[in-house]
mmCIF file of C-alpha atoms in Angstrom:
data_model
loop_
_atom_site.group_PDB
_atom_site.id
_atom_site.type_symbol
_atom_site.label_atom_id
_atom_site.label_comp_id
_atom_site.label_asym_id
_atom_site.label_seq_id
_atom_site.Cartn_x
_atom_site.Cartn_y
_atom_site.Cartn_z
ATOM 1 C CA UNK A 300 -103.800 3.206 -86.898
ATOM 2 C CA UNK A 301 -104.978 4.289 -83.412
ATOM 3 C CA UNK A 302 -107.741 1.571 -82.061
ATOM 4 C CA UNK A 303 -111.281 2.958 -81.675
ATOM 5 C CA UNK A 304 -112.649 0.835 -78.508
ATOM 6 C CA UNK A 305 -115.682 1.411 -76.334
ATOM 7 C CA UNK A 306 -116.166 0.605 -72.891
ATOM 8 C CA UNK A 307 -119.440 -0.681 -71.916
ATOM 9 C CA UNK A 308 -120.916 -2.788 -68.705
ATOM 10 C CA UNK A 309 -123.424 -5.477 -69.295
ATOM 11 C CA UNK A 310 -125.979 -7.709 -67.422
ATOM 12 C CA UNK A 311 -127.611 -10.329 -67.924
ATOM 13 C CA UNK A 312 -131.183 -11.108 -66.594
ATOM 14 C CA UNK A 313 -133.477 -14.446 -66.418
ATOM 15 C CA UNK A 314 -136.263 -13.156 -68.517
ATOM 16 C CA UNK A 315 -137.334 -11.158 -71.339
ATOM 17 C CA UNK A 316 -136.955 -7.057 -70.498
ATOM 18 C CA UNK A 317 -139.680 -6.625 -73.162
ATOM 19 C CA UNK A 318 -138.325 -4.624 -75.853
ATOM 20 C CA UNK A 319 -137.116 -6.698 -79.340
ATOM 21 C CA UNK A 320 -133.438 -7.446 -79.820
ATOM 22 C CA UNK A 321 -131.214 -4.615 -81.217
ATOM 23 C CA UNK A 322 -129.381 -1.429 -80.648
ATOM 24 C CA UNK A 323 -131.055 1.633 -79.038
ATOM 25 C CA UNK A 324 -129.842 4.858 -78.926
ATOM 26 C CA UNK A 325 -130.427 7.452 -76.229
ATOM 27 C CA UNK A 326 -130.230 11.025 -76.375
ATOM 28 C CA UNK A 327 -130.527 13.409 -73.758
ATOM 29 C CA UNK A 328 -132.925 15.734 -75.626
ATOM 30 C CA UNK A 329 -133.979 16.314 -79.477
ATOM 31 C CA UNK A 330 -130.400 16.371 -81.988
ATOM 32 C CA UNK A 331 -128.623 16.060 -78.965
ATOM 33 C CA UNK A 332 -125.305 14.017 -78.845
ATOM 34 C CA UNK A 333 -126.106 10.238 -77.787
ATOM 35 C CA UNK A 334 -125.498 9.548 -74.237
ATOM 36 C CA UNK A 335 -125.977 5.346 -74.098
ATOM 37 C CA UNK A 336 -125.970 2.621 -76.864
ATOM 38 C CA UNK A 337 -128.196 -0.187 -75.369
ATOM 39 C CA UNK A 338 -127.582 -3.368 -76.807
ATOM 40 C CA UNK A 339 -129.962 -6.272 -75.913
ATOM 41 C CA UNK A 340 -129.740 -9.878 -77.095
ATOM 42 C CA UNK A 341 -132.262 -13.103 -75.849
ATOM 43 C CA UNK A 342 -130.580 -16.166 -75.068
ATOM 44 C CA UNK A 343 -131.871 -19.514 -74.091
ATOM 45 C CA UNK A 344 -134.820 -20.536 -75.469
ATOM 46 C CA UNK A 345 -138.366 -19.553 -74.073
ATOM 47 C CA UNK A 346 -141.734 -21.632 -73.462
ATOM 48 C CA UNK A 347 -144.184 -20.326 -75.884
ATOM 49 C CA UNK A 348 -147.643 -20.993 -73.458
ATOM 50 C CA UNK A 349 -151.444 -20.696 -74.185
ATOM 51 C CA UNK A 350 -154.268 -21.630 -73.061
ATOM 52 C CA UNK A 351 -156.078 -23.221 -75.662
ATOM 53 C CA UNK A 352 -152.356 -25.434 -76.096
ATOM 54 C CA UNK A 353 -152.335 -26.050 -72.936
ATOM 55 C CA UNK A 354 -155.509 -28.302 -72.848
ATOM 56 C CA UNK A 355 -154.172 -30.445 -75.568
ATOM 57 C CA UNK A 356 -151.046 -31.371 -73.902
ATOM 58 C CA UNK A 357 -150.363 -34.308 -71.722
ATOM 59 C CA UNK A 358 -150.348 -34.677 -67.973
ATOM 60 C CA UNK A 359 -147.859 -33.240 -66.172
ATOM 61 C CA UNK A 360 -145.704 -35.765 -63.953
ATOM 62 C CA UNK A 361 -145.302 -35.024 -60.639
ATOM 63 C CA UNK A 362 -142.153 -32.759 -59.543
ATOM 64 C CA UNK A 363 -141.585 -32.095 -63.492
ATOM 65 C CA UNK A 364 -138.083 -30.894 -64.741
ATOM 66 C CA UNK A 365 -137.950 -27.133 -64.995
ATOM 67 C CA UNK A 366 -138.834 -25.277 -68.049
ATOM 68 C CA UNK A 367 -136.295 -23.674 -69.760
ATOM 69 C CA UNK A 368 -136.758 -20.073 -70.250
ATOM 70 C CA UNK A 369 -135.095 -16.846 -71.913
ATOM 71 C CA UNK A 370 -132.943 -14.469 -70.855
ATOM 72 C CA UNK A 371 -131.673 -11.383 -71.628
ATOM 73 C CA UNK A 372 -128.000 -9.617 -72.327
ATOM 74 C CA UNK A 373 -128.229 -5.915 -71.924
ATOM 75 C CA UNK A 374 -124.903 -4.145 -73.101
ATOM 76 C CA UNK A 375 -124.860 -0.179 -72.084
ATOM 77 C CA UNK A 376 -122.149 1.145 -74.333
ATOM 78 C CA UNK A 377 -120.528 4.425 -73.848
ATOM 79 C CA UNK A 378 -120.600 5.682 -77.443
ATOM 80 C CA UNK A 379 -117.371 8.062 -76.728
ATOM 81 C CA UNK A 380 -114.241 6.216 -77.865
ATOM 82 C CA UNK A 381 -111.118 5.612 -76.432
ATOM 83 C CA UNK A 382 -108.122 5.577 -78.857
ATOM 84 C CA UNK A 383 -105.947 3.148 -77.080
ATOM 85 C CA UNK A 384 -106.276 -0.201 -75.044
ATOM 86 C CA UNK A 385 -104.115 1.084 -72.582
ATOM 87 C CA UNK A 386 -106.554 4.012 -71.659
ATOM 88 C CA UNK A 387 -109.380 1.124 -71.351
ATOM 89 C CA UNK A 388 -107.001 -0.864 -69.189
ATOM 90 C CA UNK A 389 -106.881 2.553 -66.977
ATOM 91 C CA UNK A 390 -110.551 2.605 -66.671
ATOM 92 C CA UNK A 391 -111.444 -0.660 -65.552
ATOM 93 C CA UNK A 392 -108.484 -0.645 -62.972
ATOM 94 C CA UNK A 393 -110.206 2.491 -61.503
ATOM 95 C CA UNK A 394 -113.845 1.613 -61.905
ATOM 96 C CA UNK A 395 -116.365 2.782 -59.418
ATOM 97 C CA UNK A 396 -117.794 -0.432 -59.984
ATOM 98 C CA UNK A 397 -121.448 0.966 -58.072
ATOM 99 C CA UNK A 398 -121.520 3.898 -59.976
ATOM 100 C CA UNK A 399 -121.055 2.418 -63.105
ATOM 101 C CA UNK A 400 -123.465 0.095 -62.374
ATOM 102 C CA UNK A 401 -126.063 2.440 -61.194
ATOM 103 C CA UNK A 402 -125.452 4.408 -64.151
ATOM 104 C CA UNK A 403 -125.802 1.397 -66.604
ATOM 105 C CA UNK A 404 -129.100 0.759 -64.670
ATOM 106 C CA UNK A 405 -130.654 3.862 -64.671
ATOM 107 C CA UNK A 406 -130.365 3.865 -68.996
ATOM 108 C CA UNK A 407 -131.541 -0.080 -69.189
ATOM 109 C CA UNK A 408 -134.423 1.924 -66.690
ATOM 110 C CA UNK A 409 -134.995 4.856 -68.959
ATOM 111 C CA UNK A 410 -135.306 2.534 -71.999
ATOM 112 C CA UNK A 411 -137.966 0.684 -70.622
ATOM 113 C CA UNK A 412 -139.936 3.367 -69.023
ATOM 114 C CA UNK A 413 -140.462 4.357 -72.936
ATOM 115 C CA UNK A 414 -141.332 0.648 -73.819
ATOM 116 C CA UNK A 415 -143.980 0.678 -71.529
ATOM 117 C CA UNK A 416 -145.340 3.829 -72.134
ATOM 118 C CA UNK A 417 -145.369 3.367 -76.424
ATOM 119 C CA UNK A 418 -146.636 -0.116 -76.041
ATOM 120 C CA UNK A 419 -148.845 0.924 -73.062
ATOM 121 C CA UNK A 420 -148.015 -2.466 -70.788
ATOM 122 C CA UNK A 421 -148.707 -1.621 -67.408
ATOM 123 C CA UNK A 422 -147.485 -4.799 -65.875
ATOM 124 C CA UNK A 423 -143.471 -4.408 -67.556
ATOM 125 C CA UNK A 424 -141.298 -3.720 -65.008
ATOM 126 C CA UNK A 425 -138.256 -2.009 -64.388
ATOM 127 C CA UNK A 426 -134.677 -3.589 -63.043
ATOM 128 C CA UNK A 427 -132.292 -3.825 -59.959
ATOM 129 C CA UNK A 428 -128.353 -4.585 -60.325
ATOM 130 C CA UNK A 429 -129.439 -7.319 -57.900
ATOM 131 C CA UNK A 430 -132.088 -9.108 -59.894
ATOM 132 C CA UNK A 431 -129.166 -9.666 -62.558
ATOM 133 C CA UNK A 432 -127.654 -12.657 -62.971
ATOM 134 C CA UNK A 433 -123.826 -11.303 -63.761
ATOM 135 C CA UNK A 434 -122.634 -8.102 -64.175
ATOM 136 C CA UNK A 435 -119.700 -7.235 -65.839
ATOM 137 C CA UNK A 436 -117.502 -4.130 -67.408
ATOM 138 C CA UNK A 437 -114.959 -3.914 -70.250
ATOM 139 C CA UNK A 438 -114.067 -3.279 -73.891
ATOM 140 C CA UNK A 439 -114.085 -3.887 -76.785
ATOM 141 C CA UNK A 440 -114.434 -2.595 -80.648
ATOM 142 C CA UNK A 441 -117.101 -1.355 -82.113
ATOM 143 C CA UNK A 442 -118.325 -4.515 -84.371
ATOM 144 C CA UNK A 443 -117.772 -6.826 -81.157
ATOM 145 C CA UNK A 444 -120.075 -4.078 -78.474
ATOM 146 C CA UNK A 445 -122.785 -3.988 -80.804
ATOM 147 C CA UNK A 446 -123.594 -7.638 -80.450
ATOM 148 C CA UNK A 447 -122.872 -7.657 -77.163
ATOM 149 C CA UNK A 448 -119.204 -9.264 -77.633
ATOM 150 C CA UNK A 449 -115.822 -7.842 -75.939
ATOM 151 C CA UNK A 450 -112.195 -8.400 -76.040
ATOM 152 C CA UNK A 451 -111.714 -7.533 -72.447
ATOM 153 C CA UNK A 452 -114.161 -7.746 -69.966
ATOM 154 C CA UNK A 453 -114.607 -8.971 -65.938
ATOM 155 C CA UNK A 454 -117.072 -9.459 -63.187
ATOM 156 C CA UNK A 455 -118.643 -6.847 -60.961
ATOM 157 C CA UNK A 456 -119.656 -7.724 -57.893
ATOM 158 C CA UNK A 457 -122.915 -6.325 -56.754
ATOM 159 C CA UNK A 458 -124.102 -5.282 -53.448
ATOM 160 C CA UNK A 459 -127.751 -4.318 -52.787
ATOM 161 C CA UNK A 460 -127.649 -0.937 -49.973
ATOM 162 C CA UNK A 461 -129.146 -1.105 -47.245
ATOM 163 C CA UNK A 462 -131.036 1.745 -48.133
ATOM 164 C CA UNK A 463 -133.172 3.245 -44.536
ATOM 165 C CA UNK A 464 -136.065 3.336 -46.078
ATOM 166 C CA UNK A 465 -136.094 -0.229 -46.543
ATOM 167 C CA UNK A 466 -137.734 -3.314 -43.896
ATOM 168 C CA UNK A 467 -135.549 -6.570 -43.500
ATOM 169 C CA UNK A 468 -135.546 -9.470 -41.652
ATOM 170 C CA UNK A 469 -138.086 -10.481 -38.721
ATOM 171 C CA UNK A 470 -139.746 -6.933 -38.734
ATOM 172 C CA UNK A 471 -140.471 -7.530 -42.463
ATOM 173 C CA UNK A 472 -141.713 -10.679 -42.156
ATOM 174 C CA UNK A 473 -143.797 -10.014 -38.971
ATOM 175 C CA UNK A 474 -144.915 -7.489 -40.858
ATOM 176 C CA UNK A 475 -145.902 -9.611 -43.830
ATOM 177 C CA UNK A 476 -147.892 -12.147 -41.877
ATOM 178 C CA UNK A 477 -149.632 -8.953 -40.329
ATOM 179 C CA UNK A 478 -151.103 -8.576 -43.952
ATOM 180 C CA UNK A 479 -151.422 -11.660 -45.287
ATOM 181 C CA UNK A 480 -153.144 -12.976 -41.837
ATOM 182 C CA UNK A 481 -155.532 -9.849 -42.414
ATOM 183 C CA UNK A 482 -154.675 -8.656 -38.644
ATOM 184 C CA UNK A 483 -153.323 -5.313 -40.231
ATOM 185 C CA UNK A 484 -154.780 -3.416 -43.406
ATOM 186 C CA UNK A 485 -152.010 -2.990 -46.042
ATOM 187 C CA UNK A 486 -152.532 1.000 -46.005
ATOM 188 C CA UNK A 487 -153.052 2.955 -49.675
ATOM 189 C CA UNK A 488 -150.091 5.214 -48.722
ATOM 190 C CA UNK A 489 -147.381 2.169 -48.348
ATOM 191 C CA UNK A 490 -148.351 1.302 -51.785
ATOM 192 C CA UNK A 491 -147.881 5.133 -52.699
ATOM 193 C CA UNK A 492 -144.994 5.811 -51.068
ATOM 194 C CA UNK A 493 -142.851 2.624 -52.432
ATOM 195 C CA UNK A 494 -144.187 4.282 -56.090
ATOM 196 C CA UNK A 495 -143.124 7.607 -55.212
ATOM 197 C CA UNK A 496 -139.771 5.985 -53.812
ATOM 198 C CA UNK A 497 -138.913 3.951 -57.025
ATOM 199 C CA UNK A 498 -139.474 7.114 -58.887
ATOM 200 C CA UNK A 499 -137.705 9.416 -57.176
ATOM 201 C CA UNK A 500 -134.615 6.785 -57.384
ATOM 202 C CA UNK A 501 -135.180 6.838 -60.641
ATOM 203 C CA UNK A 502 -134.932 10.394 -61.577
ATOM 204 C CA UNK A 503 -138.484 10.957 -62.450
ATOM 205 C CA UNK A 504 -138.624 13.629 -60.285
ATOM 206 C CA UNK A 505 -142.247 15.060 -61.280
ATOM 207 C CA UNK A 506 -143.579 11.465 -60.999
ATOM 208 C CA UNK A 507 -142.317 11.644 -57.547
ATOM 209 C CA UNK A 508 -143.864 14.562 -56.342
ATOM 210 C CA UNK A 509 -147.270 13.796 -57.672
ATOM 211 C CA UNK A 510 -146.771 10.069 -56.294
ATOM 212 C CA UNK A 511 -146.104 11.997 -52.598
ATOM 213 C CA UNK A 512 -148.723 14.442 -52.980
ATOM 214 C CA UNK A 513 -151.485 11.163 -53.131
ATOM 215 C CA UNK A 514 -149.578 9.337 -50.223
ATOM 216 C CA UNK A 515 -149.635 12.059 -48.099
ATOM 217 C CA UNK A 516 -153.182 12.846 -48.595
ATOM 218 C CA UNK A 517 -153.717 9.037 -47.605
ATOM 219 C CA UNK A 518 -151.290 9.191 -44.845
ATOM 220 C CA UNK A 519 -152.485 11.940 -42.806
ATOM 221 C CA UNK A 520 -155.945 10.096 -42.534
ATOM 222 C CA UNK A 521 -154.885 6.691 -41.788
ATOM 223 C CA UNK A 522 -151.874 6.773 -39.377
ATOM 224 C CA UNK A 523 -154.228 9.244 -37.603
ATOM 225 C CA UNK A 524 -156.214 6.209 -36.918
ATOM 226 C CA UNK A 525 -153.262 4.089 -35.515
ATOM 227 C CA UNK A 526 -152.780 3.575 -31.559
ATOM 228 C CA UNK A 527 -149.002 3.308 -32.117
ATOM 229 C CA UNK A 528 -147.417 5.083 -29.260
ATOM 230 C CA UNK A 529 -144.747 6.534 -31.405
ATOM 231 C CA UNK A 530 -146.752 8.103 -34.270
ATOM 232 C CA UNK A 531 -148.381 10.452 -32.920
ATOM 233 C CA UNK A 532 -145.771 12.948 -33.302
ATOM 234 C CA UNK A 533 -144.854 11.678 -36.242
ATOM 235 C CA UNK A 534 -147.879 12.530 -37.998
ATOM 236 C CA UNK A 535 -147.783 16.030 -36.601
ATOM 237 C CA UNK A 536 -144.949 16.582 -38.727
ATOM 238 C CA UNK A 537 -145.750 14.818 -41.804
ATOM 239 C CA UNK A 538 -148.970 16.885 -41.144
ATOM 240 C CA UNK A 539 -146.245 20.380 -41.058
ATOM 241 C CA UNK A 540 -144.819 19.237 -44.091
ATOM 242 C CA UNK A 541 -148.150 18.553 -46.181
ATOM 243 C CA UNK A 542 -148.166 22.062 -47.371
ATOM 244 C CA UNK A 543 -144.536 21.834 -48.800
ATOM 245 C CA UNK A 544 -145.866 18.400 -50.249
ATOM 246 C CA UNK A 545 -148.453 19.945 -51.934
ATOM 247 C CA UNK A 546 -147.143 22.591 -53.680
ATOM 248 C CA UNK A 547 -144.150 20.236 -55.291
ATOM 249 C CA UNK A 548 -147.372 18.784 -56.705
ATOM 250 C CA UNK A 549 -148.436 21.667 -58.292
ATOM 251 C CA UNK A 550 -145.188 22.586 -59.437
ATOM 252 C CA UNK A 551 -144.850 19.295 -61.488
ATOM 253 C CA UNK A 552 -147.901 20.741 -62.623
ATOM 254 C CA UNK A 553 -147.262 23.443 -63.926
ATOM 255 C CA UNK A 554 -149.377 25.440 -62.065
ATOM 256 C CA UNK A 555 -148.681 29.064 -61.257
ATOM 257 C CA UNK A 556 -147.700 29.387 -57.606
ATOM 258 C CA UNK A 557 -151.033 30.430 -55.337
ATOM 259 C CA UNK A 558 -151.196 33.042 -52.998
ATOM 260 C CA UNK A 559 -150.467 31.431 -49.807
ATOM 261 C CA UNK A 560 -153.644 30.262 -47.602
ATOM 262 C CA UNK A 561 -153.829 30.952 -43.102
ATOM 263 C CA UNK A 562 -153.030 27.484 -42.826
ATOM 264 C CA UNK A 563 -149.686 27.959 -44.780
ATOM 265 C CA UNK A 564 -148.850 31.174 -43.352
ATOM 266 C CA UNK A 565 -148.979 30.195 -39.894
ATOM 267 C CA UNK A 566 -146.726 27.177 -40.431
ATOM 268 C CA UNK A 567 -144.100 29.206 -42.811
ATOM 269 C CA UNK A 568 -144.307 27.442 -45.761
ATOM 270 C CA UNK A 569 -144.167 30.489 -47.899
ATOM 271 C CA UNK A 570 -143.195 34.386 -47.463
ATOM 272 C CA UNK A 571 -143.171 37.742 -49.480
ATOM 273 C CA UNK A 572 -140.764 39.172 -50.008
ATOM 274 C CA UNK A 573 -137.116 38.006 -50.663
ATOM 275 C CA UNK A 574 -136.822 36.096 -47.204
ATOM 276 C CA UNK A 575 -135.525 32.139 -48.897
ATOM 277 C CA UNK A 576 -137.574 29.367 -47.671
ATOM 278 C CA UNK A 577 -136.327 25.837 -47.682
ATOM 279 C CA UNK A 578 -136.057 23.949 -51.153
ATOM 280 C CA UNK A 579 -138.055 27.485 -52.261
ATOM 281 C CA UNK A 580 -137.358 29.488 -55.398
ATOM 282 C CA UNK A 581 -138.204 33.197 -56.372
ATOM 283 C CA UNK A 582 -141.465 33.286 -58.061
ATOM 284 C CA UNK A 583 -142.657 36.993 -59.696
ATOM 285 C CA UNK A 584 -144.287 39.235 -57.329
ATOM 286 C CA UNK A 585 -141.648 38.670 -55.016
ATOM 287 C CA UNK A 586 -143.112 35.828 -53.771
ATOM 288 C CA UNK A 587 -141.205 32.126 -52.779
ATOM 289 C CA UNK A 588 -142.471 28.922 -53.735
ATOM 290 C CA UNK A 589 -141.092 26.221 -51.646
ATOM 291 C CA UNK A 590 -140.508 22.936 -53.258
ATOM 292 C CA UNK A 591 -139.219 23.873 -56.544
ATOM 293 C CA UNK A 592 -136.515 24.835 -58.503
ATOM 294 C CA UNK A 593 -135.655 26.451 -61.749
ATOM 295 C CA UNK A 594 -135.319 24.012 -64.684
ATOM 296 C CA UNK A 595 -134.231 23.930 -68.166
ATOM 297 C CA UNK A 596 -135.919 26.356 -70.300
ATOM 298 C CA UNK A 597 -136.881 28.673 -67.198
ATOM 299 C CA UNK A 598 -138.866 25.822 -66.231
ATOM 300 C CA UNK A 599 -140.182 25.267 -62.685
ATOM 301 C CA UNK A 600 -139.390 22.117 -61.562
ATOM 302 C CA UNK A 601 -139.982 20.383 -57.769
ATOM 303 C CA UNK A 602 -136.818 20.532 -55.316
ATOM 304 C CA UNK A 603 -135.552 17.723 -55.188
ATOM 305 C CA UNK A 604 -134.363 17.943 -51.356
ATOM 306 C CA UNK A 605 -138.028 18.861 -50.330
ATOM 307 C CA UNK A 606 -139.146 15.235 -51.969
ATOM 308 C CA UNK A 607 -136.581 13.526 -50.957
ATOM 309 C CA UNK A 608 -136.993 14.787 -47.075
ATOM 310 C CA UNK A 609 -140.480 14.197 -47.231
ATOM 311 C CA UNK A 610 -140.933 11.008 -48.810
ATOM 312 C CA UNK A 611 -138.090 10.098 -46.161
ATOM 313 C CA UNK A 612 -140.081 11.117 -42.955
ATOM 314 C CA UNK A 613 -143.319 9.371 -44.154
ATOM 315 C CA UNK A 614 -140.950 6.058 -44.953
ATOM 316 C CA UNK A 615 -140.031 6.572 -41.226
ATOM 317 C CA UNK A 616 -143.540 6.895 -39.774
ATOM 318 C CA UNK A 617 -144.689 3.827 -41.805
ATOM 319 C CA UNK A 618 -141.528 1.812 -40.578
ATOM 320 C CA UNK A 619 -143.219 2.950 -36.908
ATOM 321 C CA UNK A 620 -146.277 1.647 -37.620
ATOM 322 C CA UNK A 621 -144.611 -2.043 -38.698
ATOM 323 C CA UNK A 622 -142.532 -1.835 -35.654
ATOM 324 C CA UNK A 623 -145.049 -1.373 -33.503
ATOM 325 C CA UNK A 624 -144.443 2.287 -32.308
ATOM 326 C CA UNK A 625 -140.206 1.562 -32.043
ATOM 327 C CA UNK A 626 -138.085 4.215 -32.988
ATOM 328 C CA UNK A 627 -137.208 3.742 -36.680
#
């Protein structure tokens, strides 16, 4: 009989993700066909805490041995079959070992997001391939992937990017002991723009608009009131692309497109007619809305490329502002 085995990667992380042990089944919409089996198993053993325990224990000796603590085995299964170890073999020797990764992520991601919106926890967090512990790919059969077991498996190795919109080294920490030191203000659109970041990255692409909309509402007001030499231009244009910013908003929405304003005339951010503007669709009337597409279901959904090219320029005037006014 032809084998039935499944190819899966799995990581492991030093904590709890939140969710019980088990298998969890993702769909991409109602009766659709499953796209992920997540399996997730605790190992280690965990430090049960409280605080009315706590007062009846002993002291604590100084420099105490550390606690151990749990961790957790996420398995992301591909639930299509392969019908022969040799085709399994041919998929691991040609594994886009990033891609599968990012892929095995982004459903360990989407699982969660749903944890923490049905058990209304604020404070659980998503994951990064480089907060796990090991990564690894392979195979195995069905009985063995669904407790997280595998007759063929080996290590991925993981390397963070070194994305742009990212701060390392001595500008980040200079930066850092500008906050912490209280010589700089830590600004309510860095906060806004790292949210609308981690959810654009993560798909949620109405999330991110709405997340943009707020920072560059913030934005516009605060880096007005920096003396950085460089960001004075800079906020011209995040001030050109406000408009664009704004109306991604109100497409994720759902908000009927609005006759255009002076303000957004003048700087071209909508026309009549069927002249295309950038990241725009057709809207009735004849009329373009930029910053949005068409989505499933007729749908309007933001444009991706305006977010993404927004949320990128006001990454780069706030990496200005921690440099100092440098080109960033």
């Amino acid at each position: 009989m032809a084998e039935r085995l499944f190819l899966f990667v799995q990581m492991e992380f030093p904590w709890q993700l939140g969710p019980a042990d088990g298998r969890y089944l993702l769909r991409g919409y109602a009766d659709g066909e499953p796209e992920r089996v997540v399996v997730l198993e605790t190992v280690g053993a965990a430090r049960a805490v409280g605080r009315l325990a706590a007062r009846r224990r002993p002291p604590v000796e100084p420099k105490p041995e550390p606690q151990t603590v749990a961790s957790t085995r996420a398995t992301v299964i591909d639930p299509v079959s392969v019908s022969a170890e040799r085709q399994a073999q041919a998929w691991l020797a040609e594994l886009d070992a990033e891609r599968e990764t990012r892929t095995a992520t982004a459903a360990l991601n989407r699982m969660l997001a749903a944890y923490r919106v049905a058990t209304a926890d604020p404070y659980l967090h998503e994951l990064t391939p480089s907060r796990a512990l090991t990564v690894r790919a392979g195979w195995g059969e069905g009985e063995q992937v669904a407790y997280g077991d595998w007759l063929h498996a080996r290590e991925l190795r993981w390397r963070e990017p070194r994305g742009p919109q990212m701060r390392r080294g001595l500008r980040a920490q200079e930066h850092l002991a500008a906050l912490l030191g209280a010589r700089e203000p830590l600004l309510l659109c860095e906060e806004l723009a790292l949210r609308a970041r981690h959810d654009l990255d993560a798909g949620r692409l109405r999330h991110a608009a709405l997340e943009l909309d707020h920072a560059y509402a913030a934005a516009l007001g605060e880096l007005r009131e920096e003396r950085a030499a460089d960001l004075g231009k800079r906020v011209e244009e995040l001030a050109e692309l406000r408009p664009s910013v704004a109306q991604a908003a109100r497409t994720a929405l759902g908000e009927d497109a609005q006759e255009p304003d002076e303000t957004q005339r003048s700087e071209g951010t909508q026309t009549h007619g069927n002249t295309q503007t950038p990241g725009g669709a057709q809207t009735p009337g004849g009329m373009q809305t930029p910053g949005s597409t068409q989505g499933p279901g007729g749908t309007r959904e933001p444009d991706g490329e305006t977010v993404a090219h927004a949320l990128g320029r006001l990454e780069a005037a706030l990496r200005a502002r921690a440099a100092g006014g440098f080109q960033a």
